[in-house]
Amino acid sequence: MDLSADAVGGWLQLPGSATAEVTGSVGFDFVCVDTQHGLIGDDALLTMLQALDATGTPTLVRVARNEPDVIGRALDRAAAGVVVPLVDTAEQAAAAVAACHYPPRGVRSYGPTRGTWRERPDPVCVVMVETPAAVAALADILAVPGVDGVFVGPSDLSLGTGTAQDGDPAFDALLTEIVGAVRAAGLPVGIFCASAAHVHRFRALGFTFFAGPSDAALLRGAAAEHRRRSAPA
Ligand code: 3PY
Ligand code: MG
């Protein structure tokens, strides 16, 4: 999975292999299954990863939290990589990386299960920068060996900084600062996008990968639009 060259990804929050397969069928560069927010549990995650693999689309799982058992369960189900939320310090970034790898490199417990027959030798570890603390510690986070990329959560970053994500130049200035630091470190930098307009705006700021909107948001938007267009003239 190459997140450094304008990769556009899907984002799943609804449990079910059918929606995963549909999303995997449209040519996204990757699809992220979100188990931090959304409605997807461990059991649904397995069949969703199987469905995505059937489409040939690389898979990421956003884990619920930065804990070795949680990260291990996503990797045991043979996700190609994890997106770890709310990484605020270099220590937390190092813990996320360690959870992705077996000793001596890391602390991952052995038991790959599905990974036994769908071997993923080197899972991707993407850390989320989405708080003022993370921005303050960004240089240290980027210096942690094994961090494969940074993903910005604009909603949490907006809440934490008290800056509107749309229409406030200070927010784009903050994003530009993050992009500059991550790219200077030679790493891919991505961001959640609530619309195609966001993809275009964030691409212009220098982001290298984009994920979202969620399946739930796309479905609701399309359904609402159909309902609107079907109203009597
Ligand atoms: C955020 O915007 O905070 C996210 O985590 C996106 O999913
Ligand atoms: Mg977030």
Tab-separated table of C-alpha atoms and ligand atoms in Angstrom:
chain	number	residue	atom	x	y	z
A	1	MET	CA	0.000	0.000	0.000
A	2	ASP	CA	1.558	3.290	-1.076
A	3	LEU	CA	0.166	6.178	0.967
A	4	SER	CA	2.743	8.646	-0.298
A	5	ALA	CA	1.430	9.216	-3.813
A	6	ASP	CA	-2.064	10.655	-3.717
A	7	ALA	CA	-3.924	7.634	-2.395
A	8	VAL	CA	-7.699	7.986	-2.091
A	9	GLY	CA	-9.351	5.566	0.312
A	10	GLY	CA	-12.772	4.454	1.468
A	11	TRP	CA	-13.950	4.440	5.068
A	12	LEU	CA	-16.278	1.861	6.594
A	13	GLN	CA	-18.347	2.268	9.744
A	14	LEU	CA	-21.307	-0.025	8.988
A	15	PRO	CA	-20.868	-3.706	9.888
A	16	GLY	CA	-21.221	-6.173	7.043
A	17	SER	CA	-19.218	-7.858	4.307
A	18	ALA	CA	-21.590	-6.669	1.564
A	19	THR	CA	-20.945	-2.964	2.143
A	20	ALA	CA	-17.252	-3.757	2.439
A	21	GLU	CA	-17.313	-5.597	-0.887
A	22	VAL	CA	-19.250	-2.794	-2.586
A	23	THR	CA	-16.770	-0.228	-1.289
A	24	GLY	CA	-13.847	-2.403	-2.298
A	25	SER	CA	-15.193	-2.716	-5.837
A	26	VAL	CA	-14.886	0.918	-6.938
A	27	GLY	CA	-11.113	1.203	-7.212
A	28	PHE	CA	-10.093	2.886	-3.976
A	29	ASP	CA	-6.358	2.745	-3.288
A	30	PHE	CA	-7.156	1.359	0.174
A	31	VAL	CA	-10.132	0.983	2.473
A	32	CYS	CA	-10.044	1.683	6.207
A	33	VAL	CA	-12.384	-0.226	8.521
A	34	ASP	CA	-13.146	2.019	11.490
A	35	THR	CA	-13.490	0.215	14.805
A	36	GLN	CA	-12.908	3.297	16.966
A	37	HIS	CA	-16.118	4.982	15.899
A	38	GLY	CA	-18.906	3.426	13.848
A	39	LEU	CA	-20.699	0.166	14.520
A	40	ILE	CA	-18.168	-2.508	13.602
A	41	GLY	CA	-17.146	-5.157	16.134
A	42	ASP	CA	-14.518	-7.889	16.029
A	43	ASP	CA	-16.712	-10.503	14.362
A	44	ALA	CA	-17.909	-8.187	11.605
A	45	LEU	CA	-14.332	-7.010	11.101
A	46	LEU	CA	-13.231	-10.504	10.065
A	47	THR	CA	-15.749	-10.898	7.239
A	48	MET	CA	-15.231	-7.309	6.105
A	49	LEU	CA	-11.492	-7.867	5.741
A	50	GLN	CA	-12.216	-11.090	3.837
A	51	ALA	CA	-14.590	-9.252	1.498
A	52	LEU	CA	-12.105	-6.452	0.915
A	53	ASP	CA	-9.337	-8.958	0.217
A	54	ALA	CA	-11.597	-10.584	-2.388
A	55	THR	CA	-11.710	-7.232	-4.189
A	56	GLY	CA	-7.922	-6.872	-4.001
A	57	THR	CA	-8.143	-3.601	-2.072
A	58	PRO	CA	-5.477	-3.018	0.599
A	59	THR	CA	-6.938	-2.829	4.104
A	60	LEU	CA	-6.332	-0.643	7.107
A	61	VAL	CA	-8.138	-0.943	10.428
A	62	ARG	CA	-8.583	2.043	12.677
A	63	VAL	CA	-8.296	0.393	16.056
A	64	ALA	CA	-10.394	1.459	19.033
A	65	ARG	CA	-7.391	2.513	21.092
A	66	ASN	CA	-3.633	2.286	21.367
A	67	GLU	CA	-3.322	-1.043	23.210
A	68	PRO	CA	-1.290	-4.100	22.143
A	69	ASP	CA	-4.214	-6.523	22.455
A	70	VAL	CA	-6.505	-4.316	20.365
A	71	ILE	CA	-3.878	-3.774	17.659
A	72	GLY	CA	-2.954	-7.483	17.756
A	73	ARG	CA	-6.567	-8.557	17.178
A	74	ALA	CA	-6.799	-6.399	14.029
A	75	LEU	CA	-3.512	-7.790	12.723
A	76	ASP	CA	-4.464	-11.377	13.659
A	77	ARG	CA	-7.440	-10.868	11.321
A	78	ALA	CA	-4.879	-9.990	8.631
A	79	ALA	CA	-5.409	-6.271	8.228
A	80	ALA	CA	-2.558	-4.895	6.146
A	81	GLY	CA	-2.066	-2.168	8.720
A	82	VAL	CA	-3.547	-0.154	11.535
A	83	VAL	CA	-4.481	3.467	12.097
A	84	VAL	CA	-4.002	4.290	15.763
A	85	PRO	CA	-6.109	7.155	17.169
A	86	LEU	CA	-5.093	9.877	19.601
A	87	VAL	CA	-1.315	9.389	19.583
A	88	ASP	CA	-0.075	12.372	21.581
A	89	THR	CA	3.531	11.557	22.467
A	90	ALA	CA	6.610	9.797	21.116
A	91	GLU	CA	6.124	7.163	23.834
A	92	GLN	CA	2.609	6.443	22.608
A	93	ALA	CA	3.852	6.279	19.005
A	94	ALA	CA	6.588	3.846	20.049
A	95	ALA	CA	3.990	1.727	21.849
A	96	ALA	CA	1.825	1.609	18.716
A	97	VAL	CA	4.787	0.542	16.573
A	98	ALA	CA	5.832	-2.081	19.124
A	99	ALA	CA	2.301	-3.521	19.161
A	100	CYS	CA	2.542	-4.092	15.391
A	101	HIS	CA	5.683	-6.215	15.489
A	102	TYR	CA	6.807	-9.441	17.135
A	103	PRO	CA	9.864	-9.520	19.406
A	104	PRO	CA	12.639	-8.603	19.220
A	105	ARG	CA	11.364	-5.616	17.234
A	106	GLY	CA	8.156	-5.202	19.232
A	107	VAL	CA	5.814	-6.736	21.752
A	108	ARG	CA	3.120	-8.304	19.543
A	109	SER	CA	1.976	-11.621	20.952
A	110	TYR	CA	2.175	-14.542	18.520
A	111	GLY	CA	-1.136	-15.940	17.257
A	112	PRO	CA	-1.728	-14.541	13.776
A	113	THR	CA	-4.681	-16.925	13.072
A	114	ARG	CA	-5.969	-15.609	9.716
A	115	GLY	CA	-2.571	-14.038	9.245
A	116	THR	CA	-1.198	-17.579	9.073
A	117	TRP	CA	-2.706	-18.125	5.650
A	118	ARG	CA	-2.762	-14.479	4.564
A	119	GLU	CA	0.700	-13.566	5.681
A	120	ARG	CA	1.336	-9.842	6.289
A	121	PRO	CA	5.038	-9.737	7.096
A	122	ASP	CA	5.317	-6.022	7.808
A	123	PRO	CA	2.069	-4.343	8.840
A	124	VAL	CA	1.734	-0.626	8.271
A	125	CYS	CA	1.552	1.514	11.421
A	126	VAL	CA	-0.148	4.882	10.892
A	127	VAL	CA	-0.494	7.150	13.917
A	128	MET	CA	-3.203	9.783	14.238
A	129	VAL	CA	-2.299	13.365	15.042
A	130	GLU	CA	-5.514	14.997	16.187
A	131	THR	CA	-4.853	16.959	19.371
A	132	PRO	CA	-2.863	20.062	20.324
A	133	ALA	CA	-0.592	17.782	22.375
A	134	ALA	CA	0.181	15.683	19.303
A	135	VAL	CA	0.974	18.766	17.248
A	136	ALA	CA	3.316	19.999	19.988
A	137	ALA	CA	5.055	16.601	20.077
A	138	LEU	CA	5.032	16.043	16.308
A	139	ALA	CA	8.798	16.262	15.781
A	140	ASP	CA	9.353	13.624	18.480
A	141	ILE	CA	6.562	11.403	17.142
A	142	LEU	CA	8.076	11.572	13.648
A	143	ALA	CA	11.459	10.531	15.007
A	144	VAL	CA	10.071	7.201	16.268
A	145	PRO	CA	11.388	4.368	14.050
A	146	GLY	CA	8.596	2.317	12.531
A	147	VAL	CA	5.993	5.050	12.256
A	148	ASP	CA	4.903	4.560	8.643
A	149	GLY	CA	2.646	7.575	8.296
A	150	VAL	CA	0.543	10.224	10.007
A	151	PHE	CA	-3.219	10.583	9.660
A	152	VAL	CA	-4.926	13.772	10.794
A	153	GLY	CA	-8.356	13.659	12.414
A	154	PRO	CA	-9.744	17.093	11.547
A	155	SER	CA	-12.781	16.855	13.820
A	156	ASP	CA	-10.846	16.129	16.998
A	157	LEU	CA	-8.167	18.626	15.980
A	158	SER	CA	-10.819	21.259	15.411
A	159	LEU	CA	-12.481	20.555	18.760
A	160	GLY	CA	-9.177	20.513	20.628
A	161	THR	CA	-7.882	23.730	19.118
A	162	GLY	CA	-11.200	25.566	19.082
A	163	THR	CA	-10.671	26.254	15.374
A	164	ALA	CA	-13.391	25.645	12.779
A	165	GLN	CA	-12.291	23.044	10.224
A	166	ASP	CA	-14.070	24.865	7.413
A	167	GLY	CA	-13.593	28.536	6.737
A	168	ASP	CA	-10.957	29.432	9.337
A	169	PRO	CA	-7.549	30.158	7.781
A	170	ALA	CA	-5.920	29.295	11.116
A	171	PHE	CA	-7.032	25.691	10.687
A	172	ASP	CA	-5.461	25.396	7.239
A	173	ALA	CA	-2.317	27.047	8.590
A	174	LEU	CA	-2.161	24.363	11.279
A	175	LEU	CA	-2.668	21.630	8.677
A	176	THR	CA	0.066	23.157	6.519
A	177	GLU	CA	2.435	23.093	9.497
A	178	ILE	CA	1.655	19.393	10.089
A	179	VAL	CA	2.036	18.520	6.407
A	180	GLY	CA	5.385	20.334	6.237
A	181	ALA	CA	6.765	18.497	9.261
A	182	VAL	CA	5.584	15.035	8.176
A	183	ARG	CA	6.747	15.392	4.591
A	184	ALA	CA	10.106	16.754	5.753
A	185	ALA	CA	10.453	13.521	7.716
A	186	GLY	CA	9.851	11.614	4.472
A	187	LEU	CA	6.550	10.094	5.592
A	188	PRO	CA	3.073	10.021	4.047
A	189	VAL	CA	0.521	12.343	5.596
A	190	GLY	CA	-3.209	11.758	5.312
A	191	ILE	CA	-6.436	13.253	6.538
A	192	PHE	CA	-10.056	12.257	6.979
A	193	CYS	CA	-12.263	13.875	4.324
A	194	ALA	CA	-15.987	14.410	4.741
A	195	SER	CA	-16.434	15.164	1.033
A	196	ALA	CA	-14.673	15.255	-2.329
A	197	ALA	CA	-14.327	19.016	-1.802
A	198	HIS	CA	-12.259	18.208	1.269
A	199	VAL	CA	-10.056	15.869	-0.761
A	200	HIS	CA	-9.353	18.655	-3.253
A	201	ARG	CA	-8.738	21.243	-0.546
A	202	PHE	CA	-6.437	19.009	1.485
A	203	ARG	CA	-4.593	17.812	-1.632
A	204	ALA	CA	-3.782	21.455	-2.363
A	205	LEU	CA	-2.288	21.709	1.134
A	206	GLY	CA	0.092	18.848	0.344
A	207	PHE	CA	-1.559	15.830	1.942
A	208	THR	CA	-0.618	12.553	0.285
A	209	PHE	CA	-3.565	10.334	1.260
A	210	PHE	CA	-7.234	10.820	1.918
A	211	ALA	CA	-9.905	8.635	3.531
A	212	GLY	CA	-13.639	9.126	3.776
A	213	PRO	CA	-16.481	9.981	3.713
A	214	SER	CA	-17.814	6.980	5.589
A	215	ASP	CA	-20.137	4.445	4.002
A	216	ALA	CA	-22.866	5.603	6.387
A	217	ALA	CA	-22.492	9.241	5.325
A	218	LEU	CA	-22.405	8.358	1.617
A	219	LEU	CA	-25.482	6.149	1.911
A	220	ARG	CA	-27.413	8.710	3.908
A	221	GLY	CA	-26.432	11.500	1.521
A	222	ALA	CA	-27.430	9.514	-1.557
A	223	ALA	CA	-30.706	8.385	0.033
A	224	ALA	CA	-31.580	11.918	1.100
A	225	GLU	CA	-30.724	13.236	-2.345
A	226	HIS	CA	-32.891	10.599	-4.019
A	227	ARG	CA	-35.762	11.416	-1.661
A	228	ARG	CA	-35.369	15.107	-2.437
A	229	ARG	CA	-35.255	14.619	-6.213
A	230	SER	CA	-38.256	12.275	-6.098
A	231	ALA	CA	-40.566	14.836	-4.516
A	232	PRO	CA	-43.549	15.854	-6.623
A	233	ALA	CA	-42.773	18.817	-8.873
B	1	3PY	C1	-11.370	13.032	13.346
B	1	3PY	O1	-11.714	13.850	12.463
B	1	3PY	O2	-11.128	13.348	14.520
B	1	3PY	C2	-11.236	11.641	12.995
B	1	3PY	O3	-10.790	10.855	13.800
B	1	3PY	C3	-11.683	11.223	11.627
B	1	3PY	O4	-12.220	9.981	11.624
B	2	MG	MG	-10.657	11.558	15.745
